[in-house]
Structures are given as structure tokens and as C-alpha cells.
């Protein structure tokens, strides 16, 4: 065997590092596109006008397109090449970001946000699948822990970055910042990325792709509209019912397809199911607080946006280091134990936060927020790698798409359910205090849940403002207890389903997937013989 070339090895390591950096930049900029632009809504409204519903759809349009296209994007990556799909996604994302910064009106802005969401889905699914081809074993889990860190930082610090950009340069700078980051990912990572695809791919499963995309679109619409319209609203019920019917159609199509876009036999793998549960757990214990806490601090307790933003660092700061530590610990501790322990820590922090919610000063909130952030950062750094490692490398795009879709849907559902639960708890509390006007009571509860204490007070003038404040704190406390209970249950399920295997150890495949691997290996061997 000839000796290895140190120069070539060093060059290969540099290329992998740059590829990882490019995918992590994509993982940073995509959640920035979700959490950043909402901060710019007042500035956009002042320049472009528009109704509140139209302005809210600037965010909803991105989430709708992004969430509904992820599964199809993963299949496209396996079929037509991970590098190609990542390139199309990240370049399109950069171009659309420039067009968004130049948008002349709100209608154009919302239409471009749909295109940006589709581009984001292609970039994320293609990048994740490509990353799985470059790293193996312990290196893969470290790489995906960095990707998870990037994603978490984009979610956590997006509002702060957007607020600073809006104040310093105007709302168009928010989209220009996305252009810069996407351009960096394109220039430094794309030329070094190797092309790869599923050798057994026979073409796109159009029926499966269309039914899954439509199903996820209706589910996203229902989840996004439920907090504002209410879960009993006919449009919300119709969207959720349509999603359920399309899910049944998708399952029927996939069970009959010769080469399905989603191999349903994967759901016989406990580790696969456990990996899909993790984003729901982190959504409940982390993302819900990213939405709810600033509303409480600013809208209910009257803190400034700057003070609230500084306080939120306690929740987000662990994302800088804990995912990397979790990746290191995963060599010695089973993934199920790590993820379960992390979610239990977060659940304990939620109980602590609920217990002191009514009496604590802002400084006293830091310790439970640090505990929640630390606990949720443990599975956050492992779950991308776990989801990818469950399936063969040849189907990495499928795994990335499925996990991305379940992540976005699960996190969106967690936020919507938490918002509805808080409004319901407030309604019950206000009713117990003697506020009997049904319509005004329901609207006041909804206003309080969204931080509009002044409007809630105007709707219920007989109640003292201090009573309204105490009612919110009590409802917030019970919400924290409820989130803690569900998070603890998911922690137990994650521990059981993920088992004792290491985070970078491949799972045993069910029969159908194993047969696919054997077919792929045979096809590859035949191709090599023909080439010789």
C-alpha cells in the first residue's frame, strides 16, 4: 500500500471543514429568515403599508413554503444529486434575498417570501444530505452538532440582529444580511462539495411528493392560523381535516410505490421514531419560551425591548457550547440517556420558572433560563445526526427531508398549542375573577396572551390592572408546569426509543431497507464490472 500523501490529507480536511462551514452558514441563515423579519414588520408597514393579516403573512408565507417542501426536497437531493440541490437552493436563496431587499410593495414581498421558503427547503435538505456523505462515525455527530448549534443560534439571535439592523440601516438590511451569509456559503463551500446521489433512484415519486407537500402545506396553514382564529374556527378545522386526509392518501401511495420517497418501514425502527420526537421536545421547552418570554417581559411587565433581549441571552447562550459538549459526551454516553437527561433538565427549569414567575425580579429568572437552555441544547446538538444515521447513506436526502419536515411541523405545532393553552388558561382565570362577558372575555384573554395588556384592560375595565397582571402570571406558571410535564414524558420516550446505542452508531435496518441496501450494493458492483 503506497503511503498516504500528507498534503492531500490536509487538503481533504480543509475541504471538509469548508463544506461544513458552508452548510452551517446555511443552517444559520435559514432560521434567521424566520425569526428576523417579524421584528421589521413595523418598519415595513410604515413604508409599504398593508393590513395586519397581510403583514403577518410575510412570516407565514416563508414557513408555509419551507415546511411543506422539505420532504420533497430531500427526495430530490437523493435523486438528482445533493450538491446540485444544495446549489440550486442556496443560490436561489441569495438571489431572492436581494430581490426582497428591493421589493416595491407588500404583495411582491410576500410572494418572494414563498420562493425564499422553497429555496430554503432545497438548501437545508441538500446540505444536510451532502454533509452526511463527507463525515463518518464520531466526526459525523460532531459535524451535525455544529449544524444544530448554527440552527439554534439563528433562531435565538435572529430577533436581536434584525432589531439592530432595522434601527441602524432600515428593514431592507435584514434581507441583505441573508444575502451576504448565503453568498459566503456559496463561494467557500459549494466548489469543494462532492456530488453524490442514491444509485438506486429511479426518478421522483411525483404522487408521493405532491401528496406530502399538500399535506404539510395544509397542516402548516392550520397550525399558523389556529392561535389567531381559534382551534374551532371552520377554516382551521378544514385545513387540519384536509391534512389528515392527505396523510392517509400519502401513506396509501407510499405503501404501493416501488421506490417510495418515504420508506414507511423506517417507522418500525425505535431510533427513527425517537429522533422525530426530539424536535417536539425542544420546541416545547425552548422555542415556546423564545416566543412567550419576550411577550411577557415587554407587553405584560413593561420592560424595554433592549432589557428583554439581554435577558433572553440566558436562554440562548448555552447553544454556543452545550451542543459541542454533547457531541463529545456521545462517545461515552448513549444518545438516549443524553437526550433524555437534557430534556429532564429543561423540564426542571420550566417548573422552577413557573414557581417564581409571579414574584421574581428579571435577574432571578436567569438561573432557570440557563437551566432550560442548557437542557434543551443537549438533544438539539444530537438530533440532526441521529435522524441521518438511522438510514443508509444512499437515502440521506430522504432522512434529512423527513426530519426537517417533522421538525418544522412539530415545532410549529408546539408553539401554536402553547399559545392556545395560554389563552385558554387566561380565559379560565379571568372567568373565575368575575369577568362574565363571553366575547370580551375571550378577546381579552387572547390580547393578554399576545402581550397587549392595554387592550385587555380596555375590554375588561372593571378589573384592576394589578389583577390582570396577577392573572397572567398565574396562567403563565400553569403553562410552564404543563410544558414541563410533556417535556418530561418526551424525555422518557426518547430514552426508551433511542436505547443504548451511540449517537454515531448506525441502527439495524428493517427488512425492506436492508433489501434496498443489498440491491444498491449489487447494482454498484455490476456498474464497476461493466466499467472495467
Short mmCIF file of C-alpha atoms in Angstrom, two decimals:
data_model
loop_
_atom_site.label_atom_id
_atom_site.label_comp_id
_atom_site.label_asym_id
_atom_site.label_seq_id
_atom_site.Cartn_x
_atom_site.Cartn_y
_atom_site.Cartn_z
CA UNK A 1 0.00 0.00 0.00
CA UNK A 2 1.52 3.37 -1.01
CA UNK A 3 1.99 5.86 1.80
CA UNK A 4 -0.71 8.49 2.17
CA UNK A 5 0.06 11.98 0.94
CA UNK A 6 0.02 14.38 3.94
CA UNK A 7 -0.65 17.31 1.61
CA UNK A 8 -3.65 15.55 0.10
CA UNK A 9 -4.93 14.59 3.57
CA UNK A 10 -4.59 18.18 4.77
CA UNK A 11 -6.34 19.45 1.64
CA UNK A 12 -9.16 16.95 2.16
CA UNK A 13 -9.60 18.05 5.77
CA UNK A 14 -9.68 21.69 4.70
CA UNK A 15 -12.29 20.93 2.04
CA UNK A 16 -14.47 19.08 4.56
CA UNK A 17 -14.08 21.97 7.02
CA UNK A 18 -15.18 24.48 4.37
CA UNK A 19 -18.11 22.27 3.33
CA UNK A 20 -19.15 22.03 6.97
CA UNK A 21 -18.80 25.80 7.32
CA UNK A 22 -20.97 26.37 4.25
CA UNK A 23 -23.75 24.07 5.45
CA UNK A 24 -23.57 25.62 8.94
CA UNK A 25 -23.89 29.09 7.40
CA UNK A 26 -26.99 27.83 5.61
CA UNK A 27 -28.20 26.40 8.92
CA UNK A 28 -27.67 29.83 10.48
CA UNK A 29 -29.29 31.96 7.80
CA UNK A 30 -32.44 29.86 7.32
CA UNK A 31 -33.81 30.33 10.86
CA UNK A 32 -32.70 33.98 10.68
CA UNK A 33 -35.22 34.26 7.85
CA UNK A 34 -37.93 33.04 10.21
CA UNK A 35 -37.18 34.96 13.40
CA UNK A 36 -35.61 38.12 11.95
CA UNK A 37 -38.16 39.63 9.51
CA UNK A 38 -41.06 39.74 12.04
CA UNK A 39 -39.04 42.31 14.00
CA UNK A 40 -39.04 44.50 10.90
CA UNK A 41 -42.84 44.40 10.46
CA UNK A 42 -43.49 47.88 11.98
CA UNK A 43 -40.85 49.45 9.73
CA UNK A 44 -42.18 47.58 6.68
CA UNK A 45 -45.73 48.68 7.50
CA UNK A 46 -44.62 52.30 7.80
CA UNK A 47 -43.05 52.24 4.31
CA UNK A 48 -45.17 49.77 2.35
CA UNK A 49 -48.46 49.81 4.27
CA UNK A 50 -50.68 46.73 4.41
CA UNK A 51 -53.22 45.18 6.73
CA UNK A 52 -52.16 43.26 9.87
CA UNK A 53 -53.15 39.99 8.18
CA UNK A 54 -51.06 40.74 5.10
CA UNK A 55 -48.09 41.75 7.26
CA UNK A 56 -48.31 38.56 9.31
CA UNK A 57 -48.25 36.53 6.12
CA UNK A 58 -44.76 37.83 5.46
CA UNK A 59 -43.70 35.31 8.12
CA UNK A 60 -46.37 32.71 7.43
CA UNK A 61 -45.61 32.55 3.70
CA UNK A 62 -42.00 31.59 4.39
CA UNK A 63 -42.93 28.95 6.96
CA UNK A 64 -45.66 27.51 4.73
CA UNK A 65 -43.35 27.06 1.74
CA UNK A 66 -40.36 25.94 3.83
CA UNK A 67 -42.20 23.36 5.92
CA UNK A 68 -44.28 21.87 3.12
CA UNK A 69 -41.39 21.43 0.65
CA UNK A 70 -38.77 19.85 2.94
CA UNK A 71 -39.75 16.22 2.39
CA UNK A 72 -39.90 16.58 -1.38
CA UNK A 73 -36.58 18.46 -1.30
CA UNK A 74 -34.92 15.52 0.44
CA UNK A 75 -36.10 13.12 -2.25
CA UNK A 76 -34.91 15.49 -4.97
CA UNK A 77 -31.47 15.53 -3.34
CA UNK A 78 -31.21 11.73 -3.38
CA UNK A 79 -32.50 11.51 -6.95
CA UNK A 80 -30.73 14.37 -8.74
CA UNK A 81 -27.70 14.98 -6.52
CA UNK A 82 -27.16 16.52 -3.07
CA UNK A 83 -24.67 19.12 -4.29
CA UNK A 84 -26.94 20.14 -7.17
CA UNK A 85 -29.99 20.62 -4.94
CA UNK A 86 -27.95 22.48 -2.30
CA UNK A 87 -26.51 24.72 -5.03
CA UNK A 88 -29.92 25.48 -6.52
CA UNK A 89 -31.30 26.19 -3.05
CA UNK A 90 -28.54 28.41 -1.67
CA UNK A 91 -28.02 30.40 -4.89
CA UNK A 92 -31.77 30.91 -5.29
CA UNK A 93 -31.97 31.93 -1.64
CA UNK A 94 -29.27 34.57 -2.17
CA UNK A 95 -30.94 35.95 -5.32
CA UNK A 96 -34.37 36.10 -3.67
CA UNK A 97 -32.88 37.82 -0.61
CA UNK A 98 -31.59 40.57 -2.91
CA UNK A 99 -35.00 40.88 -4.58
CA UNK A 100 -36.66 41.08 -1.16
CA UNK A 101 -34.41 43.99 -0.23
CA UNK A 102 -35.61 45.74 -3.41
CA UNK A 103 -39.33 44.83 -3.05
CA UNK A 104 -41.54 47.80 -4.04
CA UNK A 105 -44.72 46.66 -2.26
CA UNK A 106 -46.05 44.18 0.27
CA UNK A 107 -47.64 41.86 -2.30
CA UNK A 108 -44.30 41.38 -4.02
CA UNK A 109 -42.60 40.90 -0.66
CA UNK A 110 -44.99 38.13 0.40
CA UNK A 111 -44.73 36.38 -2.99
CA UNK A 112 -40.94 36.44 -2.78
CA UNK A 113 -41.09 35.03 0.74
CA UNK A 114 -42.82 31.94 -0.69
CA UNK A 115 -39.99 31.48 -3.20
CA UNK A 116 -37.44 32.07 -0.43
CA UNK A 117 -39.07 29.33 1.65
CA UNK A 118 -38.83 26.85 -1.23
CA UNK A 119 -35.16 27.76 -1.76
CA UNK A 120 -34.51 27.33 1.97
CA UNK A 121 -36.02 23.84 1.90
CA UNK A 122 -33.78 22.83 -1.01
CA UNK A 123 -30.67 24.25 0.67
CA UNK A 124 -31.35 22.60 4.03
CA UNK A 125 -32.25 19.14 2.70
CA UNK A 126 -29.44 19.12 0.14
CA UNK A 127 -26.87 20.47 2.59
CA UNK A 128 -27.74 18.01 5.35
CA UNK A 129 -27.61 15.07 2.94
CA UNK A 130 -24.30 16.25 1.47
CA UNK A 131 -22.83 16.64 4.95
CA UNK A 132 -23.67 13.03 5.76
CA UNK A 133 -21.53 11.91 2.80
CA UNK A 134 -18.46 13.86 3.96
CA UNK A 135 -18.27 12.76 7.60
CA UNK A 136 -18.44 9.33 9.20
CA UNK A 137 -18.57 7.87 12.71
CA UNK A 138 -17.72 10.29 15.53
CA UNK A 139 -16.86 13.01 13.02
CA UNK A 140 -20.40 12.96 11.68
CA UNK A 141 -22.01 13.56 15.07
CA UNK A 142 -19.59 16.44 15.73
CA UNK A 143 -20.41 17.94 12.35
CA UNK A 144 -24.14 17.70 12.92
CA UNK A 145 -23.79 19.09 16.43
CA UNK A 146 -22.20 22.18 14.87
CA UNK A 147 -25.07 22.35 12.39
CA UNK A 148 -27.57 22.11 15.24
CA UNK A 149 -25.71 24.87 17.06
CA UNK A 150 -25.90 27.09 13.99
CA UNK A 151 -29.62 26.46 13.61
CA UNK A 152 -30.23 27.23 17.28
CA UNK A 153 -28.19 30.43 17.16
CA UNK A 154 -30.13 31.61 14.12
CA UNK A 155 -33.41 31.08 15.95
CA UNK A 156 -32.19 32.64 19.18
CA UNK A 157 -30.31 35.69 17.96
CA UNK A 158 -32.29 36.44 14.81
CA UNK A 159 -34.58 38.99 16.52
CA UNK A 160 -31.64 40.83 18.13
CA UNK A 161 -29.71 41.03 14.85
CA UNK A 162 -32.79 42.14 12.95
CA UNK A 163 -33.62 44.79 15.55
CA UNK A 164 -30.13 46.24 15.34
CA UNK A 165 -30.18 46.23 11.52
CA UNK A 166 -33.61 47.88 11.35
CA UNK A 167 -32.52 50.58 13.77
CA UNK A 168 -29.15 51.19 12.09
CA UNK A 169 -29.86 50.66 8.37
CA UNK A 170 -33.58 50.07 7.84
CA UNK A 171 -35.67 46.95 7.24
CA UNK A 172 -34.14 46.17 3.84
CA UNK A 173 -30.80 45.50 5.56
CA UNK A 174 -32.38 42.42 7.23
CA UNK A 175 -32.71 40.72 3.83
CA UNK A 176 -29.33 41.99 2.64
CA UNK A 177 -27.71 40.29 5.66
CA UNK A 178 -29.23 37.00 4.48
CA UNK A 179 -27.78 37.65 1.03
CA UNK A 180 -24.29 38.13 2.46
CA UNK A 181 -24.37 34.93 4.54
CA UNK A 182 -25.81 32.87 1.67
CA UNK A 183 -23.14 34.24 -0.69
CA UNK A 184 -20.40 33.21 1.73
CA UNK A 185 -21.82 29.68 1.92
CA UNK A 186 -21.91 29.53 -1.87
CA UNK A 187 -18.39 30.83 -2.50
CA UNK A 188 -16.49 28.85 0.15
CA UNK A 189 -18.37 25.56 0.33
CA UNK A 190 -20.01 24.82 -2.98
CA UNK A 191 -16.85 24.41 -5.14
CA UNK A 192 -15.44 21.84 -2.69
CA UNK A 193 -18.60 19.77 -2.26
CA UNK A 194 -18.62 16.37 -3.96
CA UNK A 195 -21.67 15.30 -5.93
CA UNK A 196 -23.49 12.23 -4.63
CA UNK A 197 -26.87 10.62 -5.17
CA UNK A 198 -28.79 7.44 -4.48
CA UNK A 199 -27.53 4.89 -7.06
CA UNK A 200 -30.84 3.03 -6.94
CA UNK A 201 -33.01 6.13 -7.53
CA UNK A 202 -35.38 5.63 -10.44
CA UNK A 203 -36.89 9.11 -10.61
CA UNK A 204 -39.04 11.32 -8.47
CA UNK A 205 -42.09 9.82 -6.77
CA UNK A 206 -44.45 12.52 -8.06
CA UNK A 207 -47.61 11.22 -6.39
CA UNK A 208 -45.85 10.91 -3.06
CA UNK A 209 -44.18 14.32 -3.43
CA UNK A 210 -47.39 16.14 -4.34
CA UNK A 211 -49.49 14.48 -1.64
CA UNK A 212 -46.86 15.05 1.06
CA UNK A 213 -46.31 18.68 0.06
CA UNK A 214 -50.05 19.40 0.02
CA UNK A 215 -50.48 17.61 3.35
CA UNK A 216 -47.69 19.59 5.02
CA UNK A 217 -48.99 22.83 3.49
CA UNK A 218 -52.48 22.34 4.95
CA UNK A 219 -51.04 21.29 8.31
CA UNK A 220 -48.85 24.41 8.37
CA UNK A 221 -51.79 26.66 7.49
CA UNK A 222 -53.90 25.14 10.27
CA UNK A 223 -51.12 25.46 12.83
CA UNK A 224 -50.29 29.05 11.85
CA UNK A 225 -53.90 30.24 11.86
CA UNK A 226 -55.08 28.39 14.99
CA UNK A 227 -53.69 30.83 17.62
CA UNK A 228 -55.42 33.82 15.98
CA UNK A 229 -58.65 32.23 14.72
CA UNK A 230 -59.07 29.57 17.41
CA UNK A 231 -58.95 25.80 17.06
CA UNK A 232 -62.73 25.59 16.46
CA UNK A 233 -62.65 28.01 13.51
CA UNK A 234 -64.09 26.37 10.34
CA UNK A 235 -61.06 27.31 8.24
CA UNK A 236 -58.65 25.86 10.79
CA UNK A 237 -60.69 22.66 11.12
CA UNK A 238 -60.93 22.35 7.34
CA UNK A 239 -57.15 22.74 6.96
CA UNK A 240 -56.39 20.15 9.65
CA UNK A 241 -59.00 17.72 8.30
CA UNK A 242 -57.59 18.13 4.79
CA UNK A 243 -54.10 17.44 6.13
CA UNK A 244 -55.34 14.25 7.79
CA UNK A 245 -56.99 13.04 4.56
CA UNK A 246 -53.87 13.80 2.54
CA UNK A 247 -51.76 11.97 5.12
CA UNK A 248 -53.92 8.87 4.59
CA UNK A 249 -53.52 9.29 0.82
CA UNK A 250 -49.76 9.71 1.18
CA UNK A 251 -49.48 6.51 3.24
CA UNK A 252 -51.54 4.63 0.65
CA UNK A 253 -49.37 5.93 -2.21
CA UNK A 254 -46.11 5.13 -0.43
CA UNK A 255 -47.08 1.59 0.53
CA UNK A 256 -47.76 0.82 -3.14
CA UNK A 257 -44.79 2.65 -4.69
CA UNK A 258 -41.90 0.55 -6.00
CA UNK A 259 -39.41 3.20 -4.82
CA UNK A 260 -41.22 5.38 -2.27
CA UNK A 261 -39.98 8.83 -1.29
CA UNK A 262 -40.52 7.77 2.34
CA UNK A 263 -39.89 4.15 3.28
CA UNK A 264 -42.62 3.65 5.87
CA UNK A 265 -40.83 0.58 7.21
CA UNK A 266 -38.46 3.05 8.91
CA UNK A 267 -41.19 3.69 11.46
CA UNK A 268 -40.52 0.16 12.74
CA UNK A 269 -37.16 1.49 13.94
CA UNK A 270 -37.47 2.80 17.51
CA UNK A 271 -34.46 5.10 16.97
CA UNK A 272 -36.09 6.66 13.91
CA UNK A 273 -39.28 7.40 15.86
CA UNK A 274 -37.26 8.66 18.82
CA UNK A 275 -35.31 11.07 16.60
CA UNK A 276 -38.58 12.55 15.28
CA UNK A 277 -39.78 13.18 18.85
CA UNK A 278 -36.74 15.24 19.86
CA UNK A 279 -37.66 18.45 17.96
CA UNK A 280 -41.11 18.34 19.56
CA UNK A 281 -39.45 18.21 22.99
CA UNK A 282 -37.07 21.07 22.24
CA UNK A 283 -39.91 23.02 20.67
CA UNK A 284 -41.91 22.79 23.89
CA UNK A 285 -39.10 23.62 26.31
CA UNK A 286 -37.06 26.09 24.21
CA UNK A 287 -38.78 27.57 21.18
CA UNK A 288 -42.02 28.28 23.03
CA UNK A 289 -40.06 30.39 25.52
CA UNK A 290 -38.31 32.28 22.71
CA UNK A 291 -41.80 33.42 21.64
CA UNK A 292 -43.59 33.71 25.01
CA UNK A 293 -40.93 35.24 27.27
CA UNK A 294 -40.30 38.45 25.29
CA UNK A 295 -44.07 38.97 25.08
CA UNK A 296 -44.36 38.59 28.86
CA UNK A 297 -41.36 40.77 29.66
CA UNK A 298 -42.23 43.61 27.26
CA UNK A 299 -46.01 43.53 26.86
CA UNK A 300 -47.07 42.46 30.36
CA UNK A 301 -44.32 43.58 32.73
CA UNK A 302 -43.27 46.68 30.78
CA UNK A 303 -39.54 46.02 30.32
CA UNK A 304 -37.78 47.63 27.39
CA UNK A 305 -37.01 45.64 24.25
CA UNK A 306 -33.29 46.02 24.98
CA UNK A 307 -33.60 44.69 28.56
CA UNK A 308 -35.75 41.80 27.37
CA UNK A 309 -33.26 40.97 24.63
CA UNK A 310 -30.36 40.97 27.07
CA UNK A 311 -32.27 38.71 29.45
CA UNK A 312 -33.05 36.26 26.64
CA UNK A 313 -29.30 35.67 26.25
CA UNK A 314 -29.52 33.47 29.35
CA UNK A 315 -31.80 31.13 27.43
CA UNK A 316 -29.79 31.19 24.21
CA UNK A 317 -26.16 31.33 25.42
CA UNK A 318 -25.90 27.57 26.18
CA UNK A 319 -26.44 26.93 22.46
CA UNK A 320 -22.92 28.26 21.89
CA UNK A 321 -21.15 25.43 23.74
CA UNK A 322 -23.51 22.72 25.01
CA UNK A 323 -24.21 21.00 21.63
CA UNK A 324 -20.46 20.54 21.12
CA UNK A 325 -20.08 19.13 24.64
CA UNK A 326 -22.99 16.79 23.97
CA UNK A 327 -21.21 15.53 20.83
CA UNK A 328 -18.06 14.81 22.88
CA UNK A 329 -20.04 13.03 25.60
CA UNK A 330 -21.87 10.95 22.98
CA UNK A 331 -18.70 8.83 22.58
CA UNK A 332 -19.12 7.60 26.15
CA UNK A 333 -22.82 8.00 26.95
CA UNK A 334 -25.69 6.56 24.94
CA UNK A 335 -27.71 9.02 22.85
CA UNK A 336 -30.97 8.09 24.59
CA UNK A 337 -29.53 8.78 28.02
CA UNK A 338 -28.02 12.11 26.94
CA UNK A 339 -31.16 13.37 25.21
CA UNK A 340 -33.43 12.16 28.00
CA UNK A 341 -31.27 13.78 30.68
CA UNK A 342 -31.13 17.05 28.75
CA UNK A 343 -34.91 17.23 28.35
CA UNK A 344 -35.38 16.39 32.05
CA UNK A 345 -33.07 19.29 32.97
CA UNK A 346 -35.15 21.56 30.76
CA UNK A 347 -38.36 20.28 32.38
CA UNK A 348 -36.91 21.03 35.84
CA UNK A 349 -36.06 24.54 34.65
CA UNK A 350 -39.63 25.03 33.43
CA UNK A 351 -41.01 24.04 36.83
CA UNK A 352 -38.56 26.43 38.51
CA UNK A 353 -39.55 29.25 36.15
CA UNK A 354 -43.24 28.64 36.79
CA UNK A 355 -42.77 28.57 40.55
CA UNK A 356 -41.12 32.02 40.68
CA UNK A 357 -42.95 33.63 37.76
CA UNK A 358 -45.14 35.93 39.82
CA UNK A 359 -42.59 37.24 42.33
CA UNK A 360 -39.14 37.06 40.70
CA UNK A 361 -37.15 40.03 39.51
CA UNK A 362 -35.65 39.81 36.00
CA UNK A 363 -32.27 38.85 37.48
CA UNK A 364 -33.86 35.92 39.35
CA UNK A 365 -35.14 34.50 36.04
CA UNK A 366 -31.59 34.00 34.73
CA UNK A 367 -30.82 30.76 36.61
CA UNK A 368 -33.90 28.78 35.48
CA UNK A 369 -33.50 30.15 31.95
CA UNK A 370 -29.88 28.94 31.89
CA UNK A 371 -31.02 25.52 33.08
CA UNK A 372 -33.70 25.34 30.37
CA UNK A 373 -31.27 26.49 27.70
CA UNK A 374 -28.62 24.01 28.80
CA UNK A 375 -31.02 21.07 28.93
CA UNK A 376 -32.63 21.77 25.56
CA UNK A 377 -29.22 22.31 23.89
CA UNK A 378 -28.20 18.69 24.58
CA UNK A 379 -30.67 16.98 22.21
CA UNK A 380 -30.51 20.00 19.90
CA UNK A 381 -26.89 19.18 19.10
CA UNK A 382 -27.53 15.47 18.55
CA UNK A 383 -30.90 15.11 16.85
CA UNK A 384 -29.85 16.03 13.28
CA UNK A 385 -27.10 13.40 13.33
CA UNK A 386 -29.38 10.84 14.92
CA UNK A 387 -32.03 11.32 12.24
CA UNK A 388 -29.50 10.93 9.42
CA UNK A 389 -27.60 7.99 10.97
CA UNK A 390 -30.71 5.82 11.15
CA UNK A 391 -30.94 5.35 7.39
CA UNK A 392 -28.40 4.18 4.77
CA UNK A 393 -26.14 6.90 3.35
CA UNK A 394 -27.80 6.41 -0.03
CA UNK A 395 -31.11 7.69 1.42
CA UNK A 396 -29.61 10.57 3.41
CA UNK A 397 -31.67 13.12 1.49
CA UNK A 398 -34.86 11.30 2.40
CA UNK A 399 -33.84 11.27 6.08
CA UNK A 400 -32.95 14.97 6.01
CA UNK A 401 -36.25 15.85 4.36
CA UNK A 402 -38.36 13.74 6.71
CA UNK A 403 -36.59 15.05 9.80
CA UNK A 404 -36.76 18.63 8.54
CA UNK A 405 -40.48 18.32 7.86
CA UNK A 406 -41.19 16.73 11.24
CA UNK A 407 -39.00 19.35 12.91
CA UNK A 408 -40.76 22.34 11.37
CA UNK A 409 -44.23 20.83 11.82
CA UNK A 410 -43.52 19.67 15.37
CA UNK A 411 -42.01 22.98 16.45
CA UNK A 412 -44.80 24.97 14.81
CA UNK A 413 -47.42 22.78 16.45
CA UNK A 414 -45.71 23.15 19.84
CA UNK A 415 -45.78 26.95 19.56
CA UNK A 416 -49.40 27.03 18.38
CA UNK A 417 -50.60 24.66 21.10
CA UNK A 418 -48.73 26.62 23.79
CA UNK A 419 -50.26 29.90 22.58
CA UNK A 420 -53.75 28.39 22.59
CA UNK A 421 -53.17 26.85 26.02
CA UNK A 422 -52.04 30.18 27.48
CA UNK A 423 -55.12 31.96 26.09
CA UNK A 424 -57.38 29.21 27.49
CA UNK A 425 -55.74 29.38 30.93
CA UNK A 426 -56.16 33.16 30.95
CA UNK A 427 -59.81 32.85 29.96
CA UNK A 428 -60.47 30.41 32.82
CA UNK A 429 -58.66 32.63 35.31
CA UNK A 430 -60.47 35.79 34.23
CA UNK A 431 -63.80 33.97 34.35
CA UNK A 432 -63.08 32.91 37.94
CA UNK A 433 -62.48 36.59 38.77
CA UNK A 434 -65.97 37.51 37.62
CA UNK A 435 -65.39 38.66 34.05
CA UNK A 436 -68.57 37.20 32.54
CA UNK A 437 -68.89 38.87 29.15
CA UNK A 438 -68.12 35.94 26.89
CA UNK A 439 -66.94 37.80 23.78
CA UNK A 440 -64.97 40.45 25.66
CA UNK A 441 -63.54 37.79 27.96
CA UNK A 442 -62.27 35.66 25.08
CA UNK A 443 -60.78 38.65 23.27
CA UNK A 444 -59.17 39.99 26.45
CA UNK A 445 -57.58 36.60 27.12
CA UNK A 446 -56.24 36.49 23.56
CA UNK A 447 -54.90 40.05 23.88
CA UNK A 448 -53.17 39.24 27.14
CA UNK A 449 -51.66 36.09 25.65
CA UNK A 450 -50.09 38.21 22.89
CA UNK A 451 -48.81 40.87 25.31
CA UNK A 452 -51.44 43.56 24.62
CA UNK A 453 -52.24 44.36 28.26
CA UNK A 454 -53.64 47.82 27.46
CA UNK A 455 -56.28 46.46 25.09
CA UNK A 456 -57.19 43.68 27.53
CA UNK A 457 -57.69 46.28 30.26
CA UNK A 458 -59.92 48.34 27.95
CA UNK A 459 -62.07 45.27 27.25
CA UNK A 460 -62.45 44.48 30.97
CA UNK A 461 -62.44 47.89 32.69
CA UNK A 462 -63.96 46.53 35.90
CA UNK A 463 -60.83 44.52 36.68
CA UNK A 464 -57.89 46.21 38.38
CA UNK A 465 -54.68 46.24 36.27
CA UNK A 466 -52.83 44.51 39.11
CA UNK A 467 -55.41 41.70 38.99
CA UNK A 468 -54.85 41.29 35.26
CA UNK A 469 -51.11 41.11 35.83
CA UNK A 470 -51.51 38.51 38.57
CA UNK A 471 -53.88 36.51 36.36
CA UNK A 472 -51.30 36.42 33.57
CA UNK A 473 -48.53 35.32 35.93
CA UNK A 474 -50.70 32.50 37.31
CA UNK A 475 -51.66 31.33 33.80
CA UNK A 476 -48.00 31.55 32.74
CA UNK A 477 -46.99 29.42 35.73
CA UNK A 478 -49.50 26.70 34.85
CA UNK A 479 -48.34 26.79 31.24
CA UNK A 480 -44.78 26.18 32.45
CA UNK A 481 -45.93 23.23 34.56
CA UNK A 482 -47.82 21.75 31.60
CA UNK A 483 -44.84 22.16 29.27
CA UNK A 484 -42.60 20.59 31.91
CA UNK A 485 -44.87 17.54 32.17
CA UNK A 486 -44.99 16.94 28.42
CA UNK A 487 -41.24 17.57 28.07
CA UNK A 488 -40.55 15.01 30.82
CA UNK A 489 -42.77 12.47 29.05
CA UNK A 490 -40.86 13.01 25.79
CA UNK A 491 -37.60 12.65 27.73
CA UNK A 492 -38.68 9.21 28.92
CA UNK A 493 -39.83 8.18 25.43
CA UNK A 494 -36.55 9.39 23.92
CA UNK A 495 -34.58 7.36 26.47
CA UNK A 496 -36.60 4.22 25.71
CA UNK A 497 -36.75 4.56 21.92
CA UNK A 498 -33.19 5.71 21.29
CA UNK A 499 -31.86 2.93 23.51
CA UNK A 500 -28.25 2.36 24.50
CA UNK A 501 -26.68 2.91 21.09
CA UNK A 502 -24.13 5.64 20.49
CA UNK A 503 -25.27 8.71 18.57
CA UNK A 504 -22.91 7.90 15.69
CA UNK A 505 -23.64 4.17 15.58
CA UNK A 506 -25.89 3.07 12.69
CA UNK A 507 -29.14 1.40 13.65
CA UNK A 508 -30.20 -2.02 12.49
CA UNK A 509 -32.32 -1.59 9.36
CA UNK A 510 -35.75 -3.15 8.97
CA UNK A 511 -36.09 -5.79 6.30
CA UNK A 512 -37.22 -3.56 3.45
CA UNK A 513 -34.44 -1.03 3.95
CA UNK A 514 -31.91 -3.84 4.26
CA UNK A 515 -33.10 -5.29 0.97
CA UNK A 516 -32.70 -1.88 -0.67
CA UNK A 517 -29.10 -1.68 0.56
CA UNK A 518 -28.30 -5.12 -0.83
CA UNK A 519 -29.85 -4.13 -4.18
CA UNK A 520 -27.83 -0.91 -4.24
CA UNK A 521 -24.59 -2.73 -3.42
CA UNK A 522 -25.29 -5.25 -6.16
CA UNK A 523 -26.06 -2.52 -8.68
CA UNK A 524 -22.89 -0.65 -7.77
CA UNK A 525 -20.79 -3.83 -8.13
CA UNK A 526 -22.33 -4.54 -11.54
CA UNK A 527 -21.58 -1.00 -12.65
CA UNK A 528 -17.93 -1.37 -11.60
CA UNK A 529 -17.60 -4.63 -13.50
CA UNK A 530 -19.12 -3.05 -16.60
CA UNK A 531 -16.73 -0.12 -16.31
CA UNK A 532 -13.76 -2.49 -16.13
#
